[in-house]
PDB file of C-alpha atoms in Angstrom:
ATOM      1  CA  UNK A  95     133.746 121.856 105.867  1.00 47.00           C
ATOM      2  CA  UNK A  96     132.410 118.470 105.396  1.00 52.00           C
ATOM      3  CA  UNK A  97     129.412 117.633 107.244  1.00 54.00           C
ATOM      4  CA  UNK A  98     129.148 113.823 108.729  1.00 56.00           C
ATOM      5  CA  UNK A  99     126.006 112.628 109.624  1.00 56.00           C
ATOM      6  CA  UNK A 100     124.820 112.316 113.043  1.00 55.00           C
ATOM      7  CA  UNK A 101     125.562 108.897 115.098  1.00 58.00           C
ATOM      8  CA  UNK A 102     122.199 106.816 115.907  1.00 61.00           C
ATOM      9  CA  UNK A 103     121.157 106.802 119.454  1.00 72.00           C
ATOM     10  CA  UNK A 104     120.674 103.444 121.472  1.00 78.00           C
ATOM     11  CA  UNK A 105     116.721 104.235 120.981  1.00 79.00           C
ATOM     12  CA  UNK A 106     117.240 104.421 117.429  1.00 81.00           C
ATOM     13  CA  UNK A 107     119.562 101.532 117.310  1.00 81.00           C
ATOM     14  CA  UNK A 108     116.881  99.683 119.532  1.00 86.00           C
ATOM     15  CA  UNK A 109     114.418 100.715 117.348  1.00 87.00           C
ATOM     16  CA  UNK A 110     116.213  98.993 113.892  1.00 89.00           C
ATOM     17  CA  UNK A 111     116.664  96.095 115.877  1.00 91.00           C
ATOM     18  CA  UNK A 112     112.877  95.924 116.511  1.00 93.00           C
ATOM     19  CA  UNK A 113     111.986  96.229 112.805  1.00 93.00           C
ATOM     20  CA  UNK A 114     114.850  93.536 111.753  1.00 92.00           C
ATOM     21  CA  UNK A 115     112.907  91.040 114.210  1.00 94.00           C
ATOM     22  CA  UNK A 116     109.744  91.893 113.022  1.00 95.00           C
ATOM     23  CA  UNK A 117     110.592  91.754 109.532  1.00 93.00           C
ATOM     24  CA  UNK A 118     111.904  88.010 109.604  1.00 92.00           C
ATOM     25  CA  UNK A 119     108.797  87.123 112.080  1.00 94.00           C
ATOM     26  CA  UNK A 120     107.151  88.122 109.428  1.00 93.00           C
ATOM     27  CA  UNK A 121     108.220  86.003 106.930  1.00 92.00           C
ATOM     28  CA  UNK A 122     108.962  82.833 109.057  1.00 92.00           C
ATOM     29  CA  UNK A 123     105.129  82.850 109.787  1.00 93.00           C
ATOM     30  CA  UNK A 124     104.103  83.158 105.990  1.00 91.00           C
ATOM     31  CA  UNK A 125     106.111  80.445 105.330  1.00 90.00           C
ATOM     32  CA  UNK A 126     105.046  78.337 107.780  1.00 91.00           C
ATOM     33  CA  UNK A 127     101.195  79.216 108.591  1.00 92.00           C
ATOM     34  CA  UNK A 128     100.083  81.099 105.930  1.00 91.00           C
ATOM     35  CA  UNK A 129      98.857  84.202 105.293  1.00 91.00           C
ATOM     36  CA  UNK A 130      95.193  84.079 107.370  1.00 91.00           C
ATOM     37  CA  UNK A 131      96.976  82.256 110.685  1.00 93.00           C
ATOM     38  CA  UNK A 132      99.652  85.360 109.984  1.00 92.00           C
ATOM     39  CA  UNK A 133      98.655  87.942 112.032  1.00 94.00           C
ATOM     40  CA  UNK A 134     100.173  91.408 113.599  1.00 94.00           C
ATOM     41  CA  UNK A 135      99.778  89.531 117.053  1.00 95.00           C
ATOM     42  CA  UNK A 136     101.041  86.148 115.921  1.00 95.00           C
ATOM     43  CA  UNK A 137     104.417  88.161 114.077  1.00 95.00           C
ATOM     44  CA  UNK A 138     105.039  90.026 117.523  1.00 96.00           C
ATOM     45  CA  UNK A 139     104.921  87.195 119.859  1.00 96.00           C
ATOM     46  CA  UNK A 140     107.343  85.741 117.836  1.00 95.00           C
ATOM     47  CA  UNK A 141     109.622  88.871 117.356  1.00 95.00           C
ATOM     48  CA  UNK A 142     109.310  89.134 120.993  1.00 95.00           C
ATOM     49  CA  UNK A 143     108.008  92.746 120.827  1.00 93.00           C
ATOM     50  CA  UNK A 144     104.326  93.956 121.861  1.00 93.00           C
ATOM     51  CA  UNK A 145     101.453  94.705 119.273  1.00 93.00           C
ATOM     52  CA  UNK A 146     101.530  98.424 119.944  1.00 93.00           C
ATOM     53  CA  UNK A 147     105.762  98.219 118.822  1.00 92.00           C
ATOM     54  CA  UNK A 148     104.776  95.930 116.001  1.00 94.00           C
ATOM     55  CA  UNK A 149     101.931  98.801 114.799  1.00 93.00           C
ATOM     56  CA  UNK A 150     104.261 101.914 116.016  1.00 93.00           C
ATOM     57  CA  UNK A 151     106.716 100.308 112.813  1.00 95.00           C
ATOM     58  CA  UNK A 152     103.790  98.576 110.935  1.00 95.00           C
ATOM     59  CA  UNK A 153     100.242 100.554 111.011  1.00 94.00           C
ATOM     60  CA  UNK A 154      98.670  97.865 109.172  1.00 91.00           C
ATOM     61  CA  UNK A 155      98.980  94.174 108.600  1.00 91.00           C
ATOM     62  CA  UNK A 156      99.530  94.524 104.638  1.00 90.00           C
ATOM     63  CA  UNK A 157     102.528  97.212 105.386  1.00 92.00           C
ATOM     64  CA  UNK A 158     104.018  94.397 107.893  1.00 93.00           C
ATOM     65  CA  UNK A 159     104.264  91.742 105.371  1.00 91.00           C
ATOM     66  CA  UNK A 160     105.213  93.373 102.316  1.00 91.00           C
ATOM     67  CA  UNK A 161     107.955  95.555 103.933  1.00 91.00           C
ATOM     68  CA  UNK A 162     108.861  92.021 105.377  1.00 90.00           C
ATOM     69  CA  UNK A 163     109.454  90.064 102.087  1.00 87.00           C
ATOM     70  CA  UNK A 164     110.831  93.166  99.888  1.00 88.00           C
ATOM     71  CA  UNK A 165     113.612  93.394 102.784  1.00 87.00           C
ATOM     72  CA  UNK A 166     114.237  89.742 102.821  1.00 83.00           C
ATOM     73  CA  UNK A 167     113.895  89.819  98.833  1.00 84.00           C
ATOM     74  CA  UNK A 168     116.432  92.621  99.073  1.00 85.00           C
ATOM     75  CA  UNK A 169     119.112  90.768 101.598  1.00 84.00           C
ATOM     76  CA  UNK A 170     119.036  87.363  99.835  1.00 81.00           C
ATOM     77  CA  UNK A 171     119.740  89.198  96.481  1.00 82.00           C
ATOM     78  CA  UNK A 172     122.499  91.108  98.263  1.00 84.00           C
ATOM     79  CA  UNK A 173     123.403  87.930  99.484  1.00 80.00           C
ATOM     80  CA  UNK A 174     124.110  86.721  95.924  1.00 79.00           C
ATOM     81  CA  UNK A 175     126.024  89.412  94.403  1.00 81.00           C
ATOM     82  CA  UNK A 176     128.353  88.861  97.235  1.00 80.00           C
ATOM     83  CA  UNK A 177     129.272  85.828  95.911  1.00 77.00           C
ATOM     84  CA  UNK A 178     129.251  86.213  92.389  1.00 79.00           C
ATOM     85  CA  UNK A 179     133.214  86.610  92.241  1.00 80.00           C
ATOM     86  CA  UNK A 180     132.990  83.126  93.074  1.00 84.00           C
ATOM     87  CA  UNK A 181     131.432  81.967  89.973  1.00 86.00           C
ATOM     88  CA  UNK A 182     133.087  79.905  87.422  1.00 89.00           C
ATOM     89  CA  UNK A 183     134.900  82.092  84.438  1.00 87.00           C
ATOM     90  CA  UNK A 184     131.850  82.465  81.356  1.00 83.00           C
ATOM     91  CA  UNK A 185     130.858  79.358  79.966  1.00 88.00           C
ATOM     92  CA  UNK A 186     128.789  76.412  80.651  1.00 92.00           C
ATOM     93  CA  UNK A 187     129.573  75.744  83.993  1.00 94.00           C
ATOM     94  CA  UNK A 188     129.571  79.299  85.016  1.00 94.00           C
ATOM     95  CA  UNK A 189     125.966  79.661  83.097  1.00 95.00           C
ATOM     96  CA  UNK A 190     124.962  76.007  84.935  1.00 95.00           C
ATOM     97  CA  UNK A 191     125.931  77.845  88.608  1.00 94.00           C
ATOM     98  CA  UNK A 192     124.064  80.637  87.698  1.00 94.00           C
ATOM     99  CA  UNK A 193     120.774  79.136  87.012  1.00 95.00           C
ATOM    100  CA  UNK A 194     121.314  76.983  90.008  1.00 92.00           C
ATOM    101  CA  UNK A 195     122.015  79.974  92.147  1.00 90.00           C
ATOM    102  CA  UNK A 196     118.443  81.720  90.439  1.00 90.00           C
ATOM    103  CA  UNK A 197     116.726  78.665  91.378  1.00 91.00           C
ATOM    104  CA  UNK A 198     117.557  78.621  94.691  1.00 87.00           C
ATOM    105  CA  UNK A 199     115.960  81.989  95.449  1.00 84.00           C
ATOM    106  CA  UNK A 200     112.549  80.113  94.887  1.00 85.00           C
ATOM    107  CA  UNK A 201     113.258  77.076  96.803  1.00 83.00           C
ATOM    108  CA  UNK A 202     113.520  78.551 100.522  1.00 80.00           C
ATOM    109  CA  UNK A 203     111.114  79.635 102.864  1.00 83.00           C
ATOM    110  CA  UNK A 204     111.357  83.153 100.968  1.00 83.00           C
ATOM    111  CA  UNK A 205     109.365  81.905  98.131  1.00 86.00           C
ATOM    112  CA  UNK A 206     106.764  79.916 100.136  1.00 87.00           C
ATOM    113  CA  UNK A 207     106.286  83.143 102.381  1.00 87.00           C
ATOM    114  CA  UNK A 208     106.016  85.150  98.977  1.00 87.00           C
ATOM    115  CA  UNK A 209     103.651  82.422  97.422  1.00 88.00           C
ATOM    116  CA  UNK A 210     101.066  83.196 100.349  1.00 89.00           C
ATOM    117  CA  UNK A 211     100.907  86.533  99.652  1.00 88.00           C
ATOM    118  CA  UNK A 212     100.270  86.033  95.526  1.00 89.00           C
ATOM    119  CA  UNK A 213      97.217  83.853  96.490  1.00 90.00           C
ATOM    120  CA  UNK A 214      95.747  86.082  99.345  1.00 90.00           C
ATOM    121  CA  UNK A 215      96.634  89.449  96.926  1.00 90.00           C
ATOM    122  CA  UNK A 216      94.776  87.449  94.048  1.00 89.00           C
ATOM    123  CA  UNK A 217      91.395  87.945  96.666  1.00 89.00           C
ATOM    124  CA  UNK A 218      92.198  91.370  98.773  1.00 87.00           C
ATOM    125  CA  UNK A 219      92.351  94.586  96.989  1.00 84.00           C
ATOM    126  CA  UNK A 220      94.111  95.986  99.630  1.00 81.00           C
ATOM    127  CA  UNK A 221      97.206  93.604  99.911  1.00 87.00           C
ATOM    128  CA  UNK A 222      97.109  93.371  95.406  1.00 90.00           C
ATOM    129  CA  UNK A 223      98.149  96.932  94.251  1.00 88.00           C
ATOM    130  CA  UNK A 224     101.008  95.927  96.818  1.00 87.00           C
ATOM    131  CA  UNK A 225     101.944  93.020  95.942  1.00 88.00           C
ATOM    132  CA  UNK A 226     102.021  93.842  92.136  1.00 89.00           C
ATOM    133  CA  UNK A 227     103.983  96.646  93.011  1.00 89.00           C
ATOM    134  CA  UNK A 228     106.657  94.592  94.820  1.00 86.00           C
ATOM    135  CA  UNK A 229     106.552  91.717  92.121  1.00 87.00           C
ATOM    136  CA  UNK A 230     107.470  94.428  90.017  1.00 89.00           C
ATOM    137  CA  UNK A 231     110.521  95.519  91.748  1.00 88.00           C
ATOM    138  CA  UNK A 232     111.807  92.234  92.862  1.00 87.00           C
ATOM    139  CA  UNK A 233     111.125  90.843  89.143  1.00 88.00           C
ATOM    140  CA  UNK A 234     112.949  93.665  87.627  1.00 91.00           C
ATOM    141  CA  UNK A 235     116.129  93.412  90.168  1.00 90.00           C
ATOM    142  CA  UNK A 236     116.529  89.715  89.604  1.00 90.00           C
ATOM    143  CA  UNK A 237     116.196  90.007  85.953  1.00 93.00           C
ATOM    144  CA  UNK A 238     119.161  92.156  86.311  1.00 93.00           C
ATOM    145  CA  UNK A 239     120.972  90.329  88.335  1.00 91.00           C
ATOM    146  CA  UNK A 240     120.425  87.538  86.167  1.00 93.00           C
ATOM    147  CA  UNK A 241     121.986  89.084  83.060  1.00 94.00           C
ATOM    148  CA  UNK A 242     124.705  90.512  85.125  1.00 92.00           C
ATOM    149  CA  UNK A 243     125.723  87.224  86.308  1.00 92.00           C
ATOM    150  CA  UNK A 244     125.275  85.391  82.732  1.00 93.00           C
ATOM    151  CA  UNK A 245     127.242  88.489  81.197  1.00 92.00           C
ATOM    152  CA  UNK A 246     123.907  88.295  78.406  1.00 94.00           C
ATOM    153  CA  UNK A 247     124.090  91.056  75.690  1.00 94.00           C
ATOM    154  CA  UNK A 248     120.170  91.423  75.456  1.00 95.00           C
ATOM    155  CA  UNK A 249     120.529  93.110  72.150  1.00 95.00           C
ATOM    156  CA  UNK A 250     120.676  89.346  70.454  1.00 93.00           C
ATOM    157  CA  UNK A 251     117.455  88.404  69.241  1.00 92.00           C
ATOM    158  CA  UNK A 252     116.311  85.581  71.752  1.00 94.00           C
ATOM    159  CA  UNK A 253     118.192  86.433  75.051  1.00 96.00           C
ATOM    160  CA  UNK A 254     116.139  88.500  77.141  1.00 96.00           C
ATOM    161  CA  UNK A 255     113.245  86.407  76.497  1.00 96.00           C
ATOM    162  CA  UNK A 256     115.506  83.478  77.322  1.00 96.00           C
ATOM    163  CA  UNK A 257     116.705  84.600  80.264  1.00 96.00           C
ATOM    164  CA  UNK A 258     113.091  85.844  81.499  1.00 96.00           C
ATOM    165  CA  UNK A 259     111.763  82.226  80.640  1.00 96.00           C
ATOM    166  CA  UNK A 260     114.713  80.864  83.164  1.00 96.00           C
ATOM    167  CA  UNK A 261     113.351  82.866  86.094  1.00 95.00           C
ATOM    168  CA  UNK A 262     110.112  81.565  85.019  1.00 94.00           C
ATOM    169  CA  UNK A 263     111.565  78.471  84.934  1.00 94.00           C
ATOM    170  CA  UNK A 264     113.149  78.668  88.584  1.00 92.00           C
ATOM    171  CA  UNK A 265     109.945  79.540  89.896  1.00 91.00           C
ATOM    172  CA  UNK A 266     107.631  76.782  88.373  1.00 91.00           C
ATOM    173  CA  UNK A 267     110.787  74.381  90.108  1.00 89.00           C
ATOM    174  CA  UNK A 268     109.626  76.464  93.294  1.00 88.00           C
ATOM    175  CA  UNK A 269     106.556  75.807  93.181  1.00 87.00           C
ATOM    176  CA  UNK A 270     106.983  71.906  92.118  1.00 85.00           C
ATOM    177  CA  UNK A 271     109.674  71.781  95.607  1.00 83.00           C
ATOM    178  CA  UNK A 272     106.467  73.159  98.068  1.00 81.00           C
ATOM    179  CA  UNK A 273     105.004  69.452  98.540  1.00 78.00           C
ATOM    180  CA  UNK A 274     107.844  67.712  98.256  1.00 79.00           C
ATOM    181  CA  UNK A 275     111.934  66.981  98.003  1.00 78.00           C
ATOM    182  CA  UNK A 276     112.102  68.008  93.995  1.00 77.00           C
ATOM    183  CA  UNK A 277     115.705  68.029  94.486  1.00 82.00           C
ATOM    184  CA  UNK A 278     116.807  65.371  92.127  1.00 83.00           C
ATOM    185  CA  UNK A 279     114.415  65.581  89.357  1.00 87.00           C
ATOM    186  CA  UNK A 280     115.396  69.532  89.931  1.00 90.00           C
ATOM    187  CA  UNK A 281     119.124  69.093  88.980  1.00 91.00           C
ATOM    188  CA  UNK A 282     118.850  67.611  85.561  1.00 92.00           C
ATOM    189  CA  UNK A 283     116.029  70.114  84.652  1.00 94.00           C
ATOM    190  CA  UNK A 284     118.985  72.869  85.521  1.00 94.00           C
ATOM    191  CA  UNK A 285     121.480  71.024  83.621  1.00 95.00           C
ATOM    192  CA  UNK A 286     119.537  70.865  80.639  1.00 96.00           C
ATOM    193  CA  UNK A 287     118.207  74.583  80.805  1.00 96.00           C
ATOM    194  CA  UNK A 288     121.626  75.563  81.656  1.00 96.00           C
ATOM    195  CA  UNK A 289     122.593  74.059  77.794  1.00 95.00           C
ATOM    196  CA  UNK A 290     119.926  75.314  76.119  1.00 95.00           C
ATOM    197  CA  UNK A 291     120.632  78.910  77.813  1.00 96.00           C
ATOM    198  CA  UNK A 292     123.976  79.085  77.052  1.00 95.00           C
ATOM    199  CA  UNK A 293     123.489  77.975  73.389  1.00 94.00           C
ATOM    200  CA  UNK A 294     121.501  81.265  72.979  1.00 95.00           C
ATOM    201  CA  UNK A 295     123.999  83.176  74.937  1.00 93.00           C
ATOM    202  CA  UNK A 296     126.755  82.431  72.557  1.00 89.00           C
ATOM    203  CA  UNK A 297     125.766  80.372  69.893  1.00 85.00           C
ATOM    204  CA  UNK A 298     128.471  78.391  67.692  1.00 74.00           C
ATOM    205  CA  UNK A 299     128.543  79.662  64.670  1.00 65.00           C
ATOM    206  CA  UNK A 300     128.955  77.269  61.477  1.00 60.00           C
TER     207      UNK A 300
END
């Protein structure tokens, strides 16, 4: 007999709902005040919860924010596979979408929440065996999403590296977007990466 698991209770339910709000509290107030103005208090008035339910989820404020932008990480990845039937057929426009769509994970308030916890891990021990943990993860998902999406046969000499050096690419373009609208100066630097990637994808042969 098969066994189906057991239906969540309107507690439990209650309880996920909790954790969702304090998870994008979370990352709303890295992106917006920075990691030292971020606190567990700060993230629960927001979420609308008290401390004690923000600490009952989160014990400390280094599990809050790193559970916070791995889940966020995780949704706006999920986000893009959804749409990757949507992408062009392989070729230069679909490998032009593609490192559009890459670059766009490090434009948004995701990135500049991220971004404040690389500097503060770079200072706290606590928060940097984390966060190097979590780039980790997050670099190794996108980097397969990446050559999922370019359909890139890493076994030619060149393409992994290439395709590593785009998502380094995307997020030096996040980083140049934090100060100010990069938008247009962005596009043509995709455009041309977008050639040079797709020339190592499937070079022409002679």
């Amino acid at each position: 007999m098969t066994a189906h698991p057991a239906a969540r209770t309107p507690q439990q339910d209650r309880s996920r709902a909790t954790r969702q709000r304090l998870l994008a509290a979370a990352v709303d107030c890295l992106a917006e005040v920075g990691w030292n103005a971020s606190t567990v208090t700060v993230v629960a008035e927001r979420a609308g919860v008290s401390r004690g339910a923000a600490q009952h989820h989160f014990p400390t404020r280094e599990d809050l924010f790193t559970a916070a932008v791995e889940h966020v990480t995780a949704e706006r990845l999920a986000a893009v596979r959804a749409h990757a039937d949507a992408l062009p057929a392989a070729g230069p426009d679909r490998t032009v979408a593609v490192v559009d769509m890459i670059v766009r994970l490090y434009t948004g308030p995701l990135f500049r929440a991220a971004l404040h916890l690389w500097v503060a891990a770079a200072t706290e021990e606590p928060l940097r065996a984390r966060i190097v943990a979590l780039e980790g993860r997050v670099g190794r998902e996108a980097h397969r999403a990446a050559v999922e999406f370019l359909d890139a046969d890493e076994s030619r000499p060149g393409v992994r590296e290439t395709v590593q050096a785009t998502l380094d690419m995307a997020r030096g373009l996040g980083l140049a977007n934090l100060l100010s609208d990069d938008s247009a100066r962005r596009s043509g630097v995709i455009r041309q990466w977008a050639s040079l990637l797709e020339g190592t994808l499937r070079p022409v042969r002679p």
